[in-house]
PDB file of C-alpha atoms in Angstrom:
ATOM      1  CA  MET W   1     117.872 240.813 306.976  1.00  0.00           C
ATOM      2  CA  LYS W   2     120.675 238.213 306.754  1.00  0.00           C
ATOM      3  CA  LEU W   3     120.472 235.834 309.710  1.00  0.00           C
ATOM      4  CA  THR W   4     122.597 232.923 310.908  1.00  0.00           C
ATOM      5  CA  ILE W   5     120.717 230.449 313.096  1.00  0.00           C
ATOM      6  CA  PHE W   6     122.614 227.972 315.277  1.00  0.00           C
ATOM      7  CA  ALA W   7     121.095 224.714 316.558  1.00  0.00           C
ATOM      8  CA  ALA W   8     118.692 224.957 313.639  1.00  0.00           C
ATOM      9  CA  THR W   9     117.147 221.508 314.134  1.00  0.00           C
ATOM     10  CA  GLY W  10     116.224 221.925 317.809  1.00  0.00           C
ATOM     11  CA  GLY W  11     112.815 222.653 319.264  1.00  0.00           C
ATOM     12  CA  ILE W  12     113.223 226.422 318.987  1.00  0.00           C
ATOM     13  CA  GLY W  13     115.868 226.489 316.248  1.00  0.00           C
ATOM     14  CA  ARG W  14     113.646 224.862 313.625  1.00  0.00           C
ATOM     15  CA  LEU W  15     110.906 227.383 314.438  1.00  0.00           C
ATOM     16  CA  LEU W  16     113.374 230.244 314.088  1.00  0.00           C
ATOM     17  CA  VAL W  17     114.280 228.983 310.615  1.00  0.00           C
ATOM     18  CA  ALA W  18     110.646 228.621 309.549  1.00  0.00           C
ATOM     19  CA  GLN W  19     109.515 231.967 310.937  1.00  0.00           C
ATOM     20  CA  ALA W  20     112.540 233.807 309.560  1.00  0.00           C
ATOM     21  CA  LEU W  21     111.936 232.410 306.081  1.00  0.00           C
ATOM     22  CA  ASP W  22     108.229 233.266 306.281  1.00  0.00           C
ATOM     23  CA  ALA W  23     109.232 236.841 307.164  1.00  0.00           C
ATOM     24  CA  GLY W  24     111.454 237.075 304.089  1.00  0.00           C
ATOM     25  CA  HIS W  25     114.836 236.941 305.820  1.00  0.00           C
ATOM     26  CA  GLU W  26     117.894 235.381 304.188  1.00  0.00           C
ATOM     27  CA  VAL W  27     118.872 232.480 306.456  1.00  0.00           C
ATOM     28  CA  THR W  28     122.017 230.430 306.996  1.00  0.00           C
ATOM     29  CA  ALA W  29     121.219 227.431 309.204  1.00  0.00           C
ATOM     30  CA  VAL W  30     123.931 225.737 311.276  1.00  0.00           C
ATOM     31  CA  ALA W  31     123.251 222.245 312.586  1.00  0.00           C
ATOM     32  CA  ARG W  32     125.002 219.055 313.612  1.00  0.00           C
ATOM     33  CA  ARG W  33     122.854 217.146 311.125  1.00  0.00           C
ATOM     34  CA  PRO W  34     122.305 219.459 308.140  1.00  0.00           C
ATOM     35  CA  GLU W  35     120.077 216.929 306.401  1.00  0.00           C
ATOM     36  CA  ALA W  36     117.555 217.379 309.216  1.00  0.00           C
ATOM     37  CA  VAL W  37     117.090 221.121 308.664  1.00  0.00           C
ATOM     38  CA  ALA W  38     113.534 221.720 307.499  1.00  0.00           C
ATOM     39  CA  PRO W  39     112.365 223.829 305.874  1.00  0.00           C
ATOM     40  CA  SER W  40     115.665 224.200 304.059  1.00  0.00           C
ATOM     41  CA  PRO W  41     116.810 227.815 303.881  1.00  0.00           C
ATOM     42  CA  GLY W  42     119.072 227.094 300.928  1.00  0.00           C
ATOM     43  CA  ARG W  43     122.310 227.516 302.833  1.00  0.00           C
ATOM     44  CA  VAL W  44     123.050 224.987 305.550  1.00  0.00           C
ATOM     45  CA  VAL W  45     126.361 224.586 307.371  1.00  0.00           C
ATOM     46  CA  ALA W  46     127.312 221.409 309.232  1.00  0.00           C
ATOM     47  CA  ALA W  47     128.874 221.962 312.669  1.00  0.00           C
ATOM     48  CA  ASP W  48     128.801 220.249 316.037  1.00  0.00           C
ATOM     49  CA  LEU W  49     128.829 223.156 318.480  1.00  0.00           C
ATOM     50  CA  ALA W  50     130.110 220.927 321.284  1.00  0.00           C
ATOM     51  CA  THR W  51     133.459 220.595 319.498  1.00  0.00           C
ATOM     52  CA  ALA W  52     133.421 223.342 316.861  1.00  0.00           C
ATOM     53  CA  ASP W  53     136.556 225.238 315.901  1.00  0.00           C
ATOM     54  CA  PRO W  54     135.661 228.959 315.847  1.00  0.00           C
ATOM     55  CA  ALA W  55     137.560 229.403 312.580  1.00  0.00           C
ATOM     56  CA  ALA W  56     135.241 226.878 310.931  1.00  0.00           C
ATOM     57  CA  LEU W  57     132.223 228.979 311.940  1.00  0.00           C
ATOM     58  CA  VAL W  58     133.466 232.246 310.443  1.00  0.00           C
ATOM     59  CA  PRO W  59     132.041 231.524 306.957  1.00  0.00           C
ATOM     60  CA  ALA W  60     128.658 230.778 308.534  1.00  0.00           C
ATOM     61  CA  VAL W  61     128.429 234.168 310.279  1.00  0.00           C
ATOM     62  CA  ALA W  62     130.329 236.365 307.819  1.00  0.00           C
ATOM     63  CA  GLY W  63     128.043 239.027 306.367  1.00  0.00           C
ATOM     64  CA  ALA W  64     125.189 238.311 308.789  1.00  0.00           C
ATOM     65  CA  ASP W  65     123.173 241.166 310.236  1.00  0.00           C
ATOM     66  CA  ALA W  66     122.464 239.043 313.312  1.00  0.00           C
ATOM     67  CA  VAL W  67     123.045 235.629 314.836  1.00  0.00           C
ATOM     68  CA  LEU W  68     120.384 233.653 316.709  1.00  0.00           C
ATOM     69  CA  SER W  69     121.218 230.663 318.878  1.00  0.00           C
ATOM     70  CA  ALA W  70     118.943 228.077 320.441  1.00  0.00           C
ATOM     71  CA  LEU W  71     121.917 226.064 321.636  1.00  0.00           C
ATOM     72  CA  GLY W  72     121.526 223.898 324.721  1.00  0.00           C
ATOM     73  CA  GLY W  73     122.224 220.442 326.038  1.00  0.00           C
ATOM     74  CA  ARG W  74     120.296 217.568 324.480  1.00  0.00           C
ATOM     75  CA  SER W  75     120.389 215.636 327.750  1.00  0.00           C
ATOM     76  CA  ARG W  76     121.262 216.192 331.415  1.00  0.00           C
ATOM     77  CA  ARG W  77     124.747 214.882 330.651  1.00  0.00           C
ATOM     78  CA  ASP W  78     125.419 217.766 328.262  1.00  0.00           C
ATOM     79  CA  THR W  79     126.703 220.205 330.860  1.00  0.00           C
ATOM     80  CA  ASP W  80     129.040 222.354 328.769  1.00  0.00           C
ATOM     81  CA  VAL W  81     127.647 222.455 325.230  1.00  0.00           C
ATOM     82  CA  ALA W  82     126.061 225.911 325.623  1.00  0.00           C
ATOM     83  CA  THR W  83     129.275 227.360 327.043  1.00  0.00           C
ATOM     84  CA  ARG W  84     131.596 225.759 324.492  1.00  0.00           C
ATOM     85  CA  GLY W  85     129.355 226.401 321.538  1.00  0.00           C
ATOM     86  CA  THR W  86     128.613 230.010 322.431  1.00  0.00           C
ATOM     87  CA  ASP W  87     132.308 230.672 323.041  1.00  0.00           C
ATOM     88  CA  ALA W  88     133.041 229.414 319.522  1.00  0.00           C
ATOM     89  CA  VAL W  89     130.215 231.482 318.042  1.00  0.00           C
ATOM     90  CA  VAL W  90     131.319 234.660 319.850  1.00  0.00           C
ATOM     91  CA  THR W  91     134.893 234.190 318.658  1.00  0.00           C
ATOM     92  CA  ALA W  92     133.728 233.623 315.073  1.00  0.00           C
ATOM     93  CA  MET W  93     131.499 236.711 315.215  1.00  0.00           C
ATOM     94  CA  ARG W  94     134.353 238.826 316.510  1.00  0.00           C
ATOM     95  CA  THR W  95     136.558 237.621 313.648  1.00  0.00           C
ATOM     96  CA  ALA W  96     133.844 238.301 311.067  1.00  0.00           C
ATOM     97  CA  GLY W  97     132.889 241.697 312.506  1.00  0.00           C
ATOM     98  CA  VAL W  98     129.304 240.680 313.358  1.00  0.00           C
ATOM     99  CA  HIS W  99     127.860 242.285 316.503  1.00  0.00           C
ATOM    100  CA  ARG W 100     124.219 241.280 317.090  1.00  0.00           C
ATOM    101  CA  ILE W 101     123.302 238.002 318.803  1.00  0.00           C
ATOM    102  CA  VAL W 102     120.134 236.683 320.466  1.00  0.00           C
ATOM    103  CA  VAL W 103     120.276 233.489 322.537  1.00  0.00           C
ATOM    104  CA  VAL W 104     117.921 231.302 324.564  1.00  0.00           C
ATOM    105  CA  SER W 105     118.669 230.730 328.245  1.00  0.00           C
ATOM    106  CA  ALA W 106     116.151 229.828 330.991  1.00  0.00           C
ATOM    107  CA  ALA W 107     114.034 231.646 333.583  1.00  0.00           C
ATOM    108  CA  PRO W 108     115.876 230.330 336.696  1.00  0.00           C
ATOM    109  CA  ILE W 109     119.349 231.461 335.556  1.00  0.00           C
ATOM    110  CA  GLY W 110     119.163 234.830 337.285  1.00  0.00           C
ATOM    111  CA  THR W 111     119.546 233.022 340.618  1.00  0.00           C
ATOM    112  CA  VAL W 112     122.174 230.474 339.492  1.00  0.00           C
ATOM    113  CA  ALA W 113     125.795 231.050 340.552  1.00  0.00           C
ATOM    114  CA  SER W 114     128.494 231.299 337.895  1.00  0.00           C
ATOM    115  CA  PRO W 115     132.189 232.234 337.805  1.00  0.00           C
ATOM    116  CA  ALA W 116     131.363 235.877 337.031  1.00  0.00           C
ATOM    117  CA  ARG W 117     128.387 235.948 339.428  1.00  0.00           C
ATOM    118  CA  PRO W 118     129.347 233.772 342.389  1.00  0.00           C
ATOM    119  CA  HIS W 119     126.720 235.396 344.614  1.00  0.00           C
ATOM    120  CA  PRO W 120     123.613 235.948 342.483  1.00  0.00           C
ATOM    121  CA  PRO W 121     120.348 237.216 343.974  1.00  0.00           C
ATOM    122  CA  ARG W 122     118.529 234.549 345.982  1.00  0.00           C
ATOM    123  CA  ARG W 123     115.239 235.458 344.320  1.00  0.00           C
ATOM    124  CA  ASP W 124     114.209 236.818 340.958  1.00  0.00           C
ATOM    125  CA  PRO W 125     112.055 239.947 341.436  1.00  0.00           C
ATOM    126  CA  GLY W 126     109.446 238.559 339.055  1.00  0.00           C
ATOM    127  CA  ASP W 127     108.982 235.213 340.807  1.00  0.00           C
ATOM    128  CA  GLY W 128     105.964 234.647 343.029  1.00  0.00           C
ATOM    129  CA  PRO W 129     106.042 232.539 346.227  1.00  0.00           C
ATOM    130  CA  LEU W 130     105.342 229.238 344.448  1.00  0.00           C
ATOM    131  CA  MET W 131     108.262 229.703 342.066  1.00  0.00           C
ATOM    132  CA  ARG W 132     110.580 231.066 344.745  1.00  0.00           C
ATOM    133  CA  TYR W 133     110.061 228.422 347.376  1.00  0.00           C
ATOM    134  CA  VAL W 134     108.788 225.295 345.614  1.00  0.00           C
ATOM    135  CA  LEU W 135     109.130 225.054 341.851  1.00  0.00           C
ATOM    136  CA  GLY W 136     112.374 227.010 341.432  1.00  0.00           C
ATOM    137  CA  PRO W 137     114.456 225.038 343.953  1.00  0.00           C
ATOM    138  CA  ALA W 138     113.083 221.720 342.662  1.00  0.00           C
ATOM    139  CA  VAL W 139     113.902 222.530 339.036  1.00  0.00           C
ATOM    140  CA  ARG W 140     117.378 223.832 339.885  1.00  0.00           C
ATOM    141  CA  ALA W 141     118.117 220.655 341.838  1.00  0.00           C
ATOM    142  CA  ALA W 142     117.004 218.460 338.938  1.00  0.00           C
ATOM    143  CA  LEU W 143     118.760 220.435 336.197  1.00  0.00           C
ATOM    144  CA  GLY W 144     121.705 221.884 338.089  1.00  0.00           C
ATOM    145  CA  GLY W 145     124.380 220.971 335.548  1.00  0.00           C
ATOM    146  CA  HIS W 146     122.324 222.212 332.613  1.00  0.00           C
ATOM    147  CA  TYR W 147     121.579 225.518 334.336  1.00  0.00           C
ATOM    148  CA  ALA W 148     125.209 225.999 335.379  1.00  0.00           C
ATOM    149  CA  ASP W 149     126.121 225.639 331.697  1.00  0.00           C
ATOM    150  CA  LEU W 150     123.606 228.321 330.711  1.00  0.00           C
ATOM    151  CA  ALA W 151     124.866 230.609 333.492  1.00  0.00           C
ATOM    152  CA  ARG W 152     128.426 230.319 332.158  1.00  0.00           C
ATOM    153  CA  MET W 153     127.111 230.999 328.660  1.00  0.00           C
ATOM    154  CA  GLU W 154     125.518 234.195 329.922  1.00  0.00           C
ATOM    155  CA  ASP W 155     128.836 235.179 331.536  1.00  0.00           C
ATOM    156  CA  LEU W 156     130.548 234.875 328.145  1.00  0.00           C
ATOM    157  CA  LEU W 157     128.052 237.168 326.477  1.00  0.00           C
ATOM    158  CA  ARG W 158     128.104 239.802 329.222  1.00  0.00           C
ATOM    159  CA  ALA W 159     131.910 239.882 329.056  1.00  0.00           C
ATOM    160  CA  SER W 160     131.884 240.334 325.273  1.00  0.00           C
ATOM    161  CA  THR W 161     131.530 243.520 323.265  1.00  0.00           C
ATOM    162  CA  LEU W 162     128.622 242.073 321.289  1.00  0.00           C
ATOM    163  CA  ASP W 163     125.122 243.527 321.205  1.00  0.00           C
ATOM    164  CA  TRP W 164     123.497 240.557 322.902  1.00  0.00           C
ATOM    165  CA  THR W 165     120.003 239.726 324.074  1.00  0.00           C
ATOM    166  CA  ILE W 166     119.481 236.785 326.441  1.00  0.00           C
ATOM    167  CA  VAL W 167     115.922 235.406 326.404  1.00  0.00           C
ATOM    168  CA  ARG W 168     114.898 233.523 329.552  1.00  0.00           C
ATOM    169  CA  PRO W 169     111.718 231.468 329.083  1.00  0.00           C
ATOM    170  CA  PRO W 170     110.117 229.359 331.834  1.00  0.00           C
ATOM    171  CA  ARG W 171     108.687 225.915 331.005  1.00  0.00           C
ATOM    172  CA  LEU W 172     108.526 225.505 327.236  1.00  0.00           C
ATOM    173  CA  THR W 173     105.445 224.035 325.572  1.00  0.00           C
ATOM    174  CA  ASP W 174     104.543 222.977 322.040  1.00  0.00           C
ATOM    175  CA  GLY W 175     101.553 225.298 322.022  1.00  0.00           C
ATOM    176  CA  PRO W 176     100.726 227.532 319.059  1.00  0.00           C
ATOM    177  CA  LEU W 177     102.189 230.848 318.052  1.00  0.00           C
ATOM    178  CA  THR W 178     100.058 233.493 319.765  1.00  0.00           C
ATOM    179  CA  ALA W 179     102.289 236.597 319.812  1.00  0.00           C
ATOM    180  CA  ALA W 180     100.369 237.364 323.028  1.00  0.00           C
ATOM    181  CA  TYR W 181     103.284 236.718 325.379  1.00  0.00           C
ATOM    182  CA  ARG W 182     104.597 239.178 327.956  1.00  0.00           C
ATOM    183  CA  THR W 183     108.210 240.315 328.317  1.00  0.00           C
ATOM    184  CA  ALA W 184     110.221 242.167 330.947  1.00  0.00           C
ATOM    185  CA  TYR W 185     113.827 243.297 331.097  1.00  0.00           C
ATOM    186  CA  GLY W 186     115.978 241.944 333.889  1.00  0.00           C
ATOM    187  CA  ARG W 187     113.349 239.777 335.581  1.00  0.00           C
ATOM    188  CA  ASN W 188     110.874 236.969 335.157  1.00  0.00           C
ATOM    189  CA  LEU W 189     107.116 237.456 334.792  1.00  0.00           C
ATOM    190  CA  ARG W 190     104.671 237.080 337.672  1.00  0.00           C
ATOM    191  CA  ARG W 191     102.374 234.101 337.104  1.00  0.00           C
ATOM    192  CA  GLY W 192     104.439 233.290 334.040  1.00  0.00           C
ATOM    193  CA  ALA W 193     104.771 229.524 334.364  1.00  0.00           C
ATOM    194  CA  SER W 194     105.118 228.647 330.678  1.00  0.00           C
ATOM    195  CA  VAL W 195     105.461 229.890 327.123  1.00  0.00           C
ATOM    196  CA  SER W 196     105.278 228.162 323.767  1.00  0.00           C
ATOM    197  CA  ARG W 197     108.354 227.520 321.666  1.00  0.00           C
ATOM    198  CA  PRO W 198     106.805 229.315 318.670  1.00  0.00           C
ATOM    199  CA  ASP W 199     106.276 232.420 320.823  1.00  0.00           C
ATOM    200  CA  VAL W 200     109.910 232.356 321.994  1.00  0.00           C
ATOM    201  CA  ALA W 201     111.098 232.138 318.378  1.00  0.00           C
ATOM    202  CA  HIS W 202     108.745 234.989 317.462  1.00  0.00           C
ATOM    203  CA  TYR W 203     110.184 237.248 320.154  1.00  0.00           C
ATOM    204  CA  MET W 204     113.778 236.404 319.235  1.00  0.00           C
ATOM    205  CA  LEU W 205     113.146 237.598 315.710  1.00  0.00           C
ATOM    206  CA  ARG W 206     111.062 240.600 316.804  1.00  0.00           C
ATOM    207  CA  CYS W 207     113.686 241.931 319.194  1.00  0.00           C
ATOM    208  CA  LEU W 208     116.187 242.278 316.351  1.00  0.00           C
ATOM    209  CA  ASP W 209     114.347 245.488 315.429  1.00  0.00           C
ATOM    210  CA  ASP W 210     114.340 246.777 319.017  1.00  0.00           C
ATOM    211  CA  PRO W 211     117.629 248.413 320.059  1.00  0.00           C
ATOM    212  CA  THR W 212     116.409 248.711 323.654  1.00  0.00           C
ATOM    213  CA  SER W 213     116.715 244.908 323.945  1.00  0.00           C
ATOM    214  CA  GLU W 214     120.461 245.003 323.333  1.00  0.00           C
ATOM    215  CA  ARG W 215     122.610 243.922 326.296  1.00  0.00           C
ATOM    216  CA  GLN W 216     119.479 242.898 328.191  1.00  0.00           C
ATOM    217  CA  THR W 217     118.195 239.699 329.758  1.00  0.00           C
ATOM    218  CA  VAL W 218     114.527 239.318 328.895  1.00  0.00           C
ATOM    219  CA  GLY W 219     111.917 237.328 330.775  1.00  0.00           C
ATOM    220  CA  ILE W 220     109.159 235.979 328.567  1.00  0.00           C
ATOM    221  CA  ALA W 221     105.939 234.150 329.459  1.00  0.00           C
ATOM    222  CA  ARG W 222     102.262 233.865 328.664  1.00  0.00           C
TER     223      ARG W 222
END
């Protein structure tokens, strides 16, 4: 499969590149610092997704069977990079005639307001009492700008004609690849407080072969 991976030097992006190459996929990596992409897939495109011109991204996605994005803010001050970058990627995909995209979001986003969802559910059906009443509100208060950015990113994908999958992990860890994670469509996972970055990358690649994951938000957790 021909894959284009955005944010290829990030915590999940670099794992996507490594796992995709190990699986025999043909990879184009897109990163702000192309020299930092490792392992090198052979084709690396330099682009800063915070300011990217969609036309400049067309060569990176042209001919791809799917696009994977681990784009997100590098700090709490980056409160629009996911929205801007994903908008540019979606526009480039539309121009190039590419339809499949898988992106990383976050577990709390189902309850975060956005322009297209000004009145989201107050609780995710998969969240237990601790997450609903203690951890969830505390995390949303601390990362409000970052989560608002991800919520707008999700709006963009839902409004598009692409075959998207939005993966919503809870707290990310640097644990090992286990492939023993749980997933659920449209909700978080009960007692699912964390998941490793390698497992998230594994699912993002695995779902490319699962048409039932298209146009779905997917909760993932150990």
